[in-house]
Each structure stands twice: as structure tokens, then as C-alpha cells.
Coordinates of C-alpha atoms and ligand atoms in Angstrom, one line a residue:
M1 CA 0.1 0.0 -0.1
A2 CA 1.4 3.3 -1.0
T3 CA 1.9 5.9 1.7
K4 CA -0.9 8.5 2.0
T5 CA 0.1 12.0 1.1
K6 CA -2.1 14.6 2.7
S7 CA -3.7 17.1 0.2
K8 CA -2.4 20.7 0.5
K9 CA -4.5 23.8 -0.5
A10 CA -3.6 27.3 -1.5
Y11 CA -5.5 30.3 -2.6
F12 CA -4.8 31.8 -6.0
C13 CA -5.8 35.2 -7.4
K14 CA -7.7 35.0 -10.6
S15 CA -6.6 38.3 -11.6
C16 CA -2.8 38.4 -11.1
G17 CA -2.1 34.6 -10.2
N18 CA -0.3 35.1 -6.9
E19 CA -0.4 32.6 -4.4
F20 CA -1.6 32.7 -0.7
A21 CA -1.8 30.6 2.3
Q22 CA -5.2 31.9 3.3
W23 CA -8.3 33.5 1.9
M24 CA -8.6 37.4 1.8
G25 CA -11.3 39.5 0.4
K26 CA -8.8 41.7 -1.4
C27 CA -5.8 40.4 -3.2
P28 CA -2.9 42.2 -1.5
A29 CA -0.8 42.0 -4.7
C30 CA -3.1 43.5 -7.3
N31 CA -5.7 45.0 -5.0
E32 CA -8.6 43.4 -6.8
W33 CA -11.6 42.2 -4.6
N34 CA -13.1 38.8 -4.5
T35 CA -10.5 37.3 -6.9
L36 CA -9.1 34.6 -4.5
I37 CA -10.0 31.1 -5.2
E38 CA -9.0 27.8 -3.4
E39 CA -7.1 25.3 -5.2
L40 CA -5.4 22.0 -4.6
V41 CA -1.7 22.0 -4.7
V42 CA -0.9 18.4 -3.6
K43 CA -3.6 15.9 -4.0
A44 CA -4.1 13.1 -1.4
D45 CA -4.1 9.6 -2.9
K46 CA -7.2 8.9 -5.0
A47 CA -8.5 5.9 -6.5
D48 CA -6.4 4.9 -9.5
F49 CA -8.1 3.2 -12.3
S50 CA -5.4 2.6 -14.7
N51 CA -3.8 -0.8 -14.1
S52 CA -2.0 -0.9 -17.4
R53 CA 0.0 2.3 -17.6
S54 CA 3.1 2.3 -15.6
A55 CA 4.0 5.5 -13.6
Q56 CA 7.6 5.1 -14.8
E57 CA 6.8 5.2 -18.6
R58 CA 8.2 8.2 -20.1
K59 CA 6.4 10.0 -22.9
K60 CA 8.6 10.6 -26.0
A61 CA 7.7 12.9 -28.8
K62 CA 7.0 11.3 -32.1
P63 CA 6.0 12.2 -35.7
L64 CA 2.4 11.9 -36.9
S65 CA 3.1 8.9 -38.9
Q66 CA 4.2 6.8 -35.9
I67 CA 1.1 7.6 -34.0
Q68 CA -1.5 5.0 -33.9
R69 CA -4.9 6.2 -34.7
E70 CA -7.4 5.0 -32.2
D71 CA -10.6 4.4 -34.0
N72 CA -13.0 5.2 -31.4
E73 CA -16.0 2.9 -31.4
R74 CA -18.8 5.3 -30.7
I75 CA -21.6 4.3 -28.4
V76 CA -24.7 5.2 -30.2
T77 CA -27.5 6.5 -27.7
G78 CA -30.3 5.3 -30.1
Y79 CA -31.6 9.0 -30.2
A80 CA -30.7 10.0 -33.7
E81 CA -31.1 13.8 -32.9
L82 CA -28.5 13.6 -30.0
D83 CA -26.2 11.1 -31.9
R84 CA -26.0 13.6 -34.7
V85 CA -25.2 16.6 -32.5
L86 CA -22.6 14.4 -30.7
G87 CA -21.0 13.7 -34.1
G88 CA -22.0 10.1 -34.2
G89 CA -22.6 9.0 -30.7
L90 CA -20.8 9.1 -27.3
V91 CA -17.0 8.6 -27.6
P92 CA -15.3 6.3 -25.1
G93 CA -13.3 8.4 -22.5
A94 CA -14.9 11.7 -23.7
V95 CA -16.7 14.0 -21.4
V96 CA -19.8 15.9 -22.5
L97 CA -21.2 18.9 -20.8
L98 CA -24.8 19.5 -21.3
G99 CA -26.0 22.8 -20.2
G100 CA -29.4 24.4 -20.2
E101 CA -31.9 26.5 -18.2
P102 CA -33.7 25.0 -15.2
G103 CA -36.8 23.0 -16.3
I104 CA -35.8 22.8 -19.8
G105 CA -35.4 18.8 -19.6
K106 CA -31.7 18.1 -19.0
S107 CA -32.5 15.5 -16.4
T108 CA -35.2 14.2 -18.6
L109 CA -33.0 13.9 -21.6
T110 CA -30.2 12.2 -19.8
L111 CA -32.4 9.7 -17.9
Q112 CA -34.1 8.9 -21.2
V113 CA -30.5 8.1 -22.7
A114 CA -29.7 6.1 -19.6
M115 CA -32.8 4.0 -20.2
K116 CA -32.5 3.7 -24.0
L117 CA -28.8 2.6 -23.7
K118 CA -29.1 -1.1 -23.0
K119 CA -25.8 -0.8 -21.2
R120 CA -24.6 -0.7 -17.6
V121 CA -25.1 3.1 -17.1
L122 CA -24.4 4.7 -13.7
Y123 CA -26.8 7.7 -13.2
I124 CA -25.7 9.7 -10.1
S125 CA -28.1 12.5 -9.1
G126 CA -27.2 15.1 -6.5
E127 CA -30.4 17.1 -7.3
E128 CA -33.1 14.6 -6.9
S129 CA -34.0 11.8 -4.7
L130 CA -34.2 8.1 -6.1
Q131 CA -37.9 8.3 -5.6
Q132 CA -38.2 11.4 -7.6
I133 CA -36.1 9.8 -10.4
K134 CA -38.3 6.6 -10.3
M135 CA -41.5 8.9 -10.6
R136 CA -39.9 10.4 -13.7
A137 CA -38.8 7.2 -15.1
E138 CA -42.2 5.7 -14.8
R139 CA -43.3 8.4 -17.4
L140 CA -40.9 7.3 -20.0
E141 CA -41.4 4.5 -22.4
E142 CA -38.1 2.8 -22.2
T143 CA -36.5 1.0 -19.2
N144 CA -33.1 -0.5 -18.6
E145 CA -32.6 -3.0 -15.9
S146 CA -28.9 -2.5 -16.0
C147 CA -29.1 1.0 -15.3
L148 CA -28.0 1.9 -11.7
L149 CA -29.1 4.9 -9.8
L150 CA -27.1 6.6 -7.1
N151 CA -27.9 9.7 -5.1
E152 CA -24.7 11.0 -3.8
V153 CA -22.5 14.2 -4.0
N154 CA -19.2 13.3 -2.4
T155 CA -16.8 12.5 -5.1
Q156 CA -14.8 10.3 -2.8
H157 CA -17.8 8.0 -2.4
I158 CA -18.6 8.4 -6.1
M159 CA -15.2 7.0 -6.9
A160 CA -15.6 4.0 -4.7
Q161 CA -19.0 3.2 -6.2
L162 CA -17.3 3.7 -9.7
E163 CA -14.7 1.1 -8.9
E164 CA -17.4 -1.2 -7.8
V165 CA -19.9 -0.8 -10.5
R166 CA -17.5 0.0 -13.3
P167 CA -20.2 1.5 -15.5
E168 CA -20.0 1.6 -19.3
V169 CA -21.5 4.9 -19.3
L170 CA -21.6 7.7 -16.5
I171 CA -24.1 10.4 -16.2
V172 CA -23.9 13.2 -13.4
D173 CA -26.7 15.5 -12.5
S174 CA -25.3 18.0 -11.9
I175 CA -21.6 19.0 -11.7
Q176 CA -22.7 22.0 -9.5
T177 CA -23.9 19.7 -6.8
L178 CA -20.7 17.6 -6.5
Y179 CA -18.4 18.1 -3.4
S180 CA -14.8 17.1 -3.3
P181 CA -13.9 16.6 0.4
Q182 CA -10.5 17.7 -0.3
L183 CA -11.5 21.3 -0.6
D184 CA -13.2 23.3 2.1
S185 CA -15.3 25.5 -0.2
T186 CA -19.0 24.8 -0.7
P187 CA -20.4 22.7 -3.7
G188 CA -21.0 25.1 -6.7
S189 CA -18.1 27.3 -5.9
I190 CA -15.6 27.7 -8.7
S191 CA -12.9 25.6 -7.0
Q192 CA -15.2 22.9 -6.3
I193 CA -16.6 22.6 -9.7
R194 CA -13.0 22.6 -11.2
E195 CA -11.9 20.0 -8.9
C196 CA -15.0 17.7 -9.4
T197 CA -14.7 18.0 -13.2
A198 CA -11.1 17.2 -13.1
E199 CA -11.9 14.0 -11.1
M200 CA -14.7 13.0 -13.5
M201 CA -12.3 13.7 -16.4
Q202 CA -9.7 11.5 -15.0
F203 CA -12.1 8.6 -14.5
A204 CA -13.3 8.9 -18.1
K205 CA -9.9 9.1 -19.5
Q206 CA -8.4 6.2 -17.3
T207 CA -11.3 3.8 -18.0
S208 CA -12.4 5.0 -21.4
T209 CA -15.9 5.6 -20.2
P210 CA -18.0 8.2 -21.7
V211 CA -19.2 10.7 -19.2
I212 CA -22.2 13.2 -19.4
L213 CA -22.1 16.0 -16.9
I214 CA -25.1 18.3 -16.6
G215 CA -24.3 21.8 -15.9
H216 CA -26.5 24.8 -14.7
I217 CA -26.4 28.0 -16.6
T218 CA -26.5 31.4 -15.1
K219 CA -29.0 34.3 -15.8
D220 CA -27.2 35.3 -18.9
G221 CA -27.1 31.9 -20.5
N222 CA -23.4 30.9 -19.7
L223 CA -22.6 27.7 -17.9
A224 CA -22.2 28.4 -14.3
G225 CA -18.7 28.1 -13.0
P226 CA -15.3 28.7 -14.3
K227 CA -15.0 29.2 -18.0
V228 CA -12.2 26.6 -17.8
L229 CA -14.9 24.1 -17.3
E230 CA -15.8 24.4 -21.0
H231 CA -12.1 24.1 -22.0
M232 CA -11.6 21.0 -19.9
V233 CA -14.3 18.9 -21.4
D234 CA -14.6 17.4 -24.8
T235 CA -18.0 18.4 -25.9
V236 CA -20.3 21.2 -24.7
L237 CA -24.0 20.9 -25.5
H238 CA -26.8 23.5 -24.9
F239 CA -30.5 22.5 -24.5
E240 CA -32.5 25.5 -25.1
G241 CA -35.9 26.5 -26.1
D242 CA -39.0 28.4 -24.9
R243 CA -40.5 26.9 -21.8
N244 CA -43.8 27.8 -23.0
H245 CA -43.5 25.7 -26.2
A246 CA -42.9 22.0 -26.5
Y247 CA -39.8 22.4 -28.8
R248 CA -36.3 22.1 -27.5
L249 CA -33.1 22.4 -29.5
L250 CA -29.9 20.8 -28.7
R251 CA -26.9 22.5 -30.1
S252 CA -23.1 21.9 -29.6
T253 CA -20.8 24.8 -29.0
K254 CA -17.7 22.7 -28.8
N255 CA -17.1 19.3 -30.1
R256 CA -13.4 17.7 -30.3
F257 CA -15.2 14.8 -32.1
G258 CA -17.6 16.3 -34.6
S259 CA -18.9 19.4 -36.1
T260 CA -20.6 22.2 -34.2
H261 CA -23.1 22.9 -36.9
E262 CA -25.6 20.1 -36.1
L263 CA -28.7 20.8 -34.4
G264 CA -31.1 18.4 -32.6
I265 CA -34.9 18.9 -32.1
F266 CA -37.0 17.4 -29.4
E267 CA -40.5 17.9 -28.3
M268 CA -41.6 17.7 -24.6
A269 CA -44.5 15.7 -24.2
G270 CA -46.3 13.9 -21.2
D271 CA -44.2 10.9 -21.5
G272 CA -40.8 12.5 -22.1
L273 CA -38.9 14.1 -24.9
H274 CA -39.6 12.9 -28.4
E275 CA -37.4 13.4 -31.4
V276 CA -38.6 15.7 -34.0
L277 CA -37.3 14.2 -37.2
D278 CA -39.1 16.3 -39.5
P279 CA -39.1 19.8 -38.2
S280 CA -40.4 21.4 -41.4
K281 CA -43.8 19.7 -40.8
V282 CA -44.2 20.9 -37.3
L283 CA -43.0 24.5 -37.8
T284 CA -45.3 25.4 -40.6
N285 CA -49.0 25.0 -40.7
S286 CA -51.4 24.2 -43.4
F287 CA -54.5 26.2 -43.2
D288 CA -57.7 25.9 -45.0
E289 CA -57.9 29.6 -45.4
E290 CA -55.2 32.0 -46.5
Y291 CA -54.1 34.5 -43.9
S292 CA -52.3 37.7 -44.5
G293 CA -49.1 38.3 -42.4
I294 CA -47.7 34.8 -42.6
A295 CA -44.7 33.9 -44.8
V296 CA -42.6 30.6 -45.0
G297 CA -38.8 30.9 -44.8
A298 CA -36.4 28.1 -46.0
M299 CA -33.9 28.6 -43.4
L300 CA -30.8 26.6 -42.5
E301 CA -29.9 25.7 -38.7
G302 CA -26.5 24.6 -38.7
L303 CA -26.3 22.2 -41.9
R304 CA -29.9 21.2 -41.6
P305 CA -32.4 22.9 -43.9
M306 CA -35.9 23.4 -42.5
L307 CA -39.1 25.5 -43.3
I308 CA -40.4 27.8 -40.7
E309 CA -43.2 30.2 -40.5
A310 CA -42.7 33.9 -39.8
Q311 CA -45.8 35.8 -38.5
A312 CA -46.1 39.6 -38.6
L313 CA -48.7 42.0 -37.4
V314 CA -48.5 45.7 -38.6
S315 CA -51.0 48.1 -37.2
S316 CA -51.5 51.7 -36.7
A317 CA -49.6 52.9 -33.6
V318 CA -51.8 53.8 -30.8
Y319 CA -49.3 55.8 -28.9
G320 CA -46.7 58.3 -30.2
T321 CA -43.8 56.0 -30.4
P322 CA -44.5 52.9 -32.5
Q323 CA -43.8 49.6 -31.0
R324 CA -41.6 47.1 -32.3
S325 CA -41.6 43.7 -30.9
A326 CA -39.9 40.5 -32.0
T327 CA -40.1 36.9 -30.5
G328 CA -37.5 34.6 -31.6
F329 CA -35.7 37.1 -33.8
D330 CA -33.2 39.8 -33.3
L331 CA -35.0 43.2 -32.7
R332 CA -32.2 45.2 -34.1
R333 CA -32.3 43.2 -37.3
L334 CA -36.1 43.6 -37.3
N335 CA -35.6 47.4 -37.0
M336 CA -33.0 47.4 -39.9
L337 CA -35.4 45.6 -42.1
L338 CA -38.1 48.0 -41.4
A339 CA -35.8 50.8 -42.2
V340 CA -35.0 49.2 -45.5
L341 CA -38.7 48.8 -46.2
E342 CA -39.3 52.4 -45.5
K343 CA -36.4 54.0 -47.4
R344 CA -36.0 51.6 -50.3
G345 CA -39.5 50.3 -50.6
G346 CA -41.2 53.7 -50.0
F347 CA -43.7 52.2 -47.4
K348 CA -44.9 54.4 -44.5
I349 CA -43.9 51.7 -41.9
G350 CA -42.4 54.2 -39.6
A351 CA -45.6 55.2 -37.9
K352 CA -46.8 51.7 -37.4
D353 CA -46.6 49.2 -34.7
V354 CA -44.8 46.0 -35.9
F355 CA -45.1 42.6 -34.1
L356 CA -43.1 39.8 -35.3
N357 CA -43.3 36.1 -34.2
I358 CA -41.3 33.1 -35.3
A359 CA -43.2 29.8 -35.0
G360 CA -42.6 27.1 -32.4
G361 CA -40.8 29.4 -30.0
L362 CA -37.6 29.0 -31.9
R363 CA -35.0 31.6 -31.8
V364 CA -33.5 32.1 -35.3
E365 CA -30.5 33.9 -36.5
D366 CA -30.1 32.9 -40.1
P367 CA -30.1 36.0 -42.2
G368 CA -31.4 33.9 -45.1
L369 CA -34.8 34.5 -43.4
D370 CA -34.8 38.2 -43.9
L371 CA -36.9 37.9 -47.1
A372 CA -39.6 35.8 -45.5
I373 CA -39.8 38.2 -42.6
V374 CA -40.1 41.3 -44.8
A375 CA -42.7 39.3 -46.9
A376 CA -44.8 38.5 -43.7
I377 CA -44.6 42.2 -42.8
M378 CA -45.6 43.7 -46.2
S379 CA -48.5 40.9 -46.3
S380 CA -49.8 42.1 -43.1
Y381 CA -49.3 45.9 -44.1
L382 CA -51.2 45.5 -47.3
D383 CA -53.6 42.8 -45.8
I384 CA -52.9 40.5 -48.7
A385 CA -52.3 36.8 -48.1
I386 CA -49.2 35.2 -49.7
P387 CA -50.5 32.4 -51.9
T388 CA -49.9 29.0 -50.2
G389 CA -47.1 26.9 -51.6
T390 CA -44.8 30.1 -51.5
C391 CA -41.5 30.3 -49.6
F392 CA -38.5 32.5 -49.3
A393 CA -34.7 32.2 -48.9
A394 CA -32.6 35.5 -49.4
E395 CA -30.7 38.0 -47.1
I396 CA -31.7 41.5 -47.7
G397 CA -29.0 44.3 -48.0
L398 CA -29.2 47.8 -46.8
S399 CA -29.8 49.1 -50.4
G400 CA -32.9 46.8 -50.7
E401 CA -31.0 44.3 -52.9
L402 CA -31.6 40.6 -52.3
R403 CA -28.4 38.8 -51.3
P404 CA -28.0 35.0 -51.7
A405 CA -28.6 32.9 -48.5
S406 CA -25.9 30.4 -47.9
R407 CA -26.4 26.8 -49.2
V408 CA -29.4 27.9 -51.3
V409 CA -29.6 24.8 -53.3
Q410 CA -30.3 22.7 -50.1
R411 CA -33.0 25.3 -49.1
I412 CA -34.6 24.9 -52.4
N413 CA -34.6 21.0 -52.3
E414 CA -36.1 20.9 -48.9
A415 CA -38.8 23.2 -50.0
A416 CA -39.5 21.0 -53.1
K417 CA -39.5 18.0 -51.0
L418 CA -42.2 19.4 -48.8
G419 CA -44.3 20.2 -52.0
Y420 CA -43.9 23.9 -52.1
K421 CA -44.7 25.3 -55.6
R422 CA -42.4 28.4 -55.7
I423 CA -39.5 29.8 -53.9
Y424 CA -37.9 33.3 -54.0
V425 CA -34.2 33.5 -54.0
S426 CA -31.5 36.1 -54.9
S427 CA -30.5 36.3 -58.6
Y428 CA -26.9 37.0 -57.3
G429 CA -26.5 33.8 -55.8
P430 CA -23.8 31.3 -57.4
Q431 CA -25.2 30.1 -60.7
E432 CA -25.4 26.5 -59.6
D433 CA -27.8 24.2 -61.3
V434 CA -30.9 23.8 -59.3
P435 CA -32.2 20.3 -59.8
K436 CA -35.3 20.1 -61.7
S437 CA -37.7 19.1 -58.8
G438 CA -41.2 20.6 -59.7
I439 CA -40.5 24.0 -57.7
K440 CA -40.4 27.3 -59.6
V441 CA -37.4 29.2 -58.4
H442 CA -37.9 33.0 -58.8
K443 CA -34.3 34.5 -59.0
I444 CA -34.9 38.2 -58.1
S445 CA -32.4 40.9 -57.5
R446 CA -34.5 43.7 -55.9
L447 CA -37.1 43.8 -53.0
Q448 CA -39.5 45.8 -55.1
E449 CA -39.7 43.0 -57.6
V450 CA -40.6 40.6 -55.0
F451 CA -43.5 42.8 -54.1
S452 CA -44.8 43.4 -57.6
S453 CA -44.8 39.6 -58.2
L454 CA -46.4 38.8 -54.8
F455 CA -48.9 41.6 -54.3
G456 CA -49.2 43.2 -57.8
G457 CA -48.3 46.8 -58.4
N458 CA -46.7 49.1 -56.0
Ligands
TYD501 P1 -36.1 18.4 -16.2 O1 -35.6 17.3 -17.0 O2 -36.4 18.2 -14.7 O3 -35.4 19.8 -16.4 P2 -34.0 20.1 -15.9 O4 -33.2 19.0 -15.5 O5 -33.2 20.9 -17.2 O6 -34.1 21.2 -14.8 O7 -37.7 18.7 -16.8 C1 -38.6 19.5 -16.4 C2 -39.8 19.8 -17.1 O8 -40.1 18.9 -18.1 C3 -40.8 19.8 -15.9 O9 -41.3 21.0 -16.0 C4 -41.9 18.7 -16.3 C5 -41.5 18.4 -17.8 N1 -41.8 17.1 -18.2 C6 -42.8 16.9 -19.1 O10 -43.5 17.7 -19.6 N2 -43.0 15.6 -19.5 C7 -42.3 14.5 -19.1 O11 -42.3 13.3 -19.3 C8 -41.1 14.7 -18.0 C9 -40.4 13.7 -17.4 C10 -41.1 16.1 -17.8
MG502 MG1 -32.6 18.6 -13.5

């Protein structure tokens, strides 16, 4: 048995990096307040999971050609939406951090993954009691007899269980509740989060086990804790959406094993989260009647084309200053589009209230939606409905010119696939051949031409 070393702690200033033996409110070196954080300098002996790697083994530098490529066998979760965002499944030894607002469905998603994976999963919850987890699991379709649950926050006890259970996948809900007894600071503090993450990372790397950590986010939408947390882990996922709507988006902001352009869509129902494999169908409506103020845009979320409805209402301002409100869209961009309409289109929209809404509670940023938004606004302003089967994909420049949306061919194909009859795009786009697919592609260079084509005259 190795001799036990005692752990030693010190306090470091986040601002200037100086080391102190005790905590102080103000750093004596740089005079900054509240910058000292506790850190471990020497660690006490901990569980070591690696039997194979000898401590004496020295690492030597070598050229790329001599490095063996490890073909990581990915563990497919069975949720296509999640697997795609992960880049093809969970990677052995990789740590995934899943962040999101409270109540968005992080615990539900990870529990569903634990149930869907027919593997030995250890689900550690510091947030909920085992009874609460059981109640949640009863609402879900899948069950997994080899999934073990543990309600524990102390990392030393967790490590002991990890050694005993040797799970194939580890899930921790949440990293902010974990507590390493080697540090005095309270759970959720910067030093605790960092230390606990490091311990989980070490377990992941030494045993080649994929680990999913749930992380809280702060008011402004960032992951709570040190920024270094995001640097440490391999993949950072964000689960987001409007809690009043059923749709939830899963994006990755960092992925060492895949692209960050993928998007996963889920729908929260009474029996857990369901994958939305065909988002265009749910984000657009087919009404019996035609309504003014609605336009469909062919947008791109990451690499995924989908059709989405923009709804606008333009009405005479009741008060002096007209109101502008946008749900799911950047208000500054809306104001810019309105200014273009006023100046380049000659429409007296400055004195009107304008309300804009994106369907499904989604937040969109794709500038390729500009034309759909302007079309919805004009449709409401003129009170003329846009014929069904019409959609749009173009960006609008400050001079009222239509600029090409990125990957326009993909957008056109998606619209054609869904049975749309015509799409308006920019004539400045790359002159790629649009496949003959039964959709009429209107290539247009100026905003005015779109209006005369849609609403006649003006
Ligand atoms: P939860 O996973 O607890 O969110 P988080 O861990 O991100 O805080 O999800 C909470 C919400 O989801 C809660 O308000 C209830 C709702 N919910 C459903 O609508 N259907 C379900 O089947 C489940 C399990 C939860
Ligand atoms: Mg939770």
C-alpha cells in the first residue's frame, strides 16, 4: 500500500495569479476584490483506475506517422437527434457537458438516454432523490434493468462506487452539486466545480468511459462555474428553447469529435422528450384559408435545412412612439429591415406598430430568413395573403437588394421535398444548377420585384 500523502491547499488570485496561504477578500498583490479562489496544490491519494499504464513510462515525442490512430468505437445512444449533435454517438473516454436553463429537460433527456442505452449506466443525481427519479422514469417509455441509480454528491464516495460498478456510461446530474472533500469550499463554488470536473475527467480518460455531466447555466445563459470548465471537457452541448413551447433545441458549441453545426430537435410531451425528425412539418401550418401576415422561410439551422413560419402584424400605432416587438428574432435586425422597407420600398411603416413572431418558440439567427420576414410584414401591411405553396430564402442588404442565402440549393430542395410550388431567392447567388424538382425558382435582385410579383403593382 502506498503511503498516503495529505492534500495541500492554497489560494490563487484569478486576476494576477499570486499564491496565498489563506483566503482574503482583497488580493494584497493587485488590490482586486473577491478574486482569490481555493485550489489543491498536492492531492491526497485517490482511486487509480489505470492498471496498465506504468508510472515510470516516459512519454517521448514522435512524428504523426508513428502515432496509432484509435478508432473510437462510438456508443450510439439510439436518439438520432442526439447522436448527430454528438458527431455520431458518445466517444469512449470523452466528457460531454450538457447545459441548459432549469426545467428545460436536461434531467429528462439524460435519464431517457440512460434508459435507451441497453448498457450498464450509472446515473448519479445530486439534485433529486431516487424516488423522484423513479417517478420520472415511470413516465418514460423505455426501461433499462442494467441502469443503476445513485444519490450522492461526495466525489470520494462516488469514486468508490465507480470502482465497484465499473459503468459503461456515467451520467452526473449536476456538476454543480458535487463536492470534493479535499477542498473546504462549498459545492457549486469555482474551485469545487473545477476539482470535481477534473476528477470525473480522470475517471473518463483512465477507464475509457463516456461521461455526461449536466451543468447549470447562469442568468445570462452561460454555464455556471469557471470558463475553464468548457475548456476542460471534450464536448459542450446546450439544451434550449422556450419553456412555454414544446420544442427544445440541442446544439453543440464545442465538439472535439464532430462538427458544431448540427442541431437536434426534441418535443417535450407527457411521456418525456420525443425526437422531431421532420421539423419543417411541425414549424409550418397548413391552413384551409389564407391569412395575411404569414410567410414561410427556408432556413438553415447549422447544416440542416428546414421550413419555418414567420408571422407579422402591422397596425397603426396607438401611442406616439410605434412599438416594435420580435419573438424569436433579433429586434435590431427587425428594425433594420423596417428601415430598408421605409427607405428603399417607400412604405410608410415608420408610424406603425410591428409585431413579429417566429413559429414554435424557436430563436432564429439565419439572415437567409430576411426575405420571409419582410414578406410577412408586407403581407400584413397590405392585408393581402401570400399564396400557399410559396416560400423565401434570401438575405436583404441595406440598399434593398437581395443577397444570396448560404447553401441555397439545399434550401430549395427541402422546399421542393415538402411540396412547395415556388421559392424566391436572390439572382446574385452562385449560378449552380438547381435540380429540376417541380418547384419554380424565382431569381430576383431587388425587394421591389418581390412585392410586385407577390402583391401586384406598388
Ligand atoms: P427536467 O428534466 O427536470 O429539467 P432540468 O433537469 O433541465 O431542470 O424537466 C422538467 C420539465 O419537463 C418539468 O417542468 C416537467 C416536464 N416534463 C414533461 O413535460 N414530460 C415528462 O415526461 C417529463 C419527465 C417532464
Ligand atoms: Mg434537472
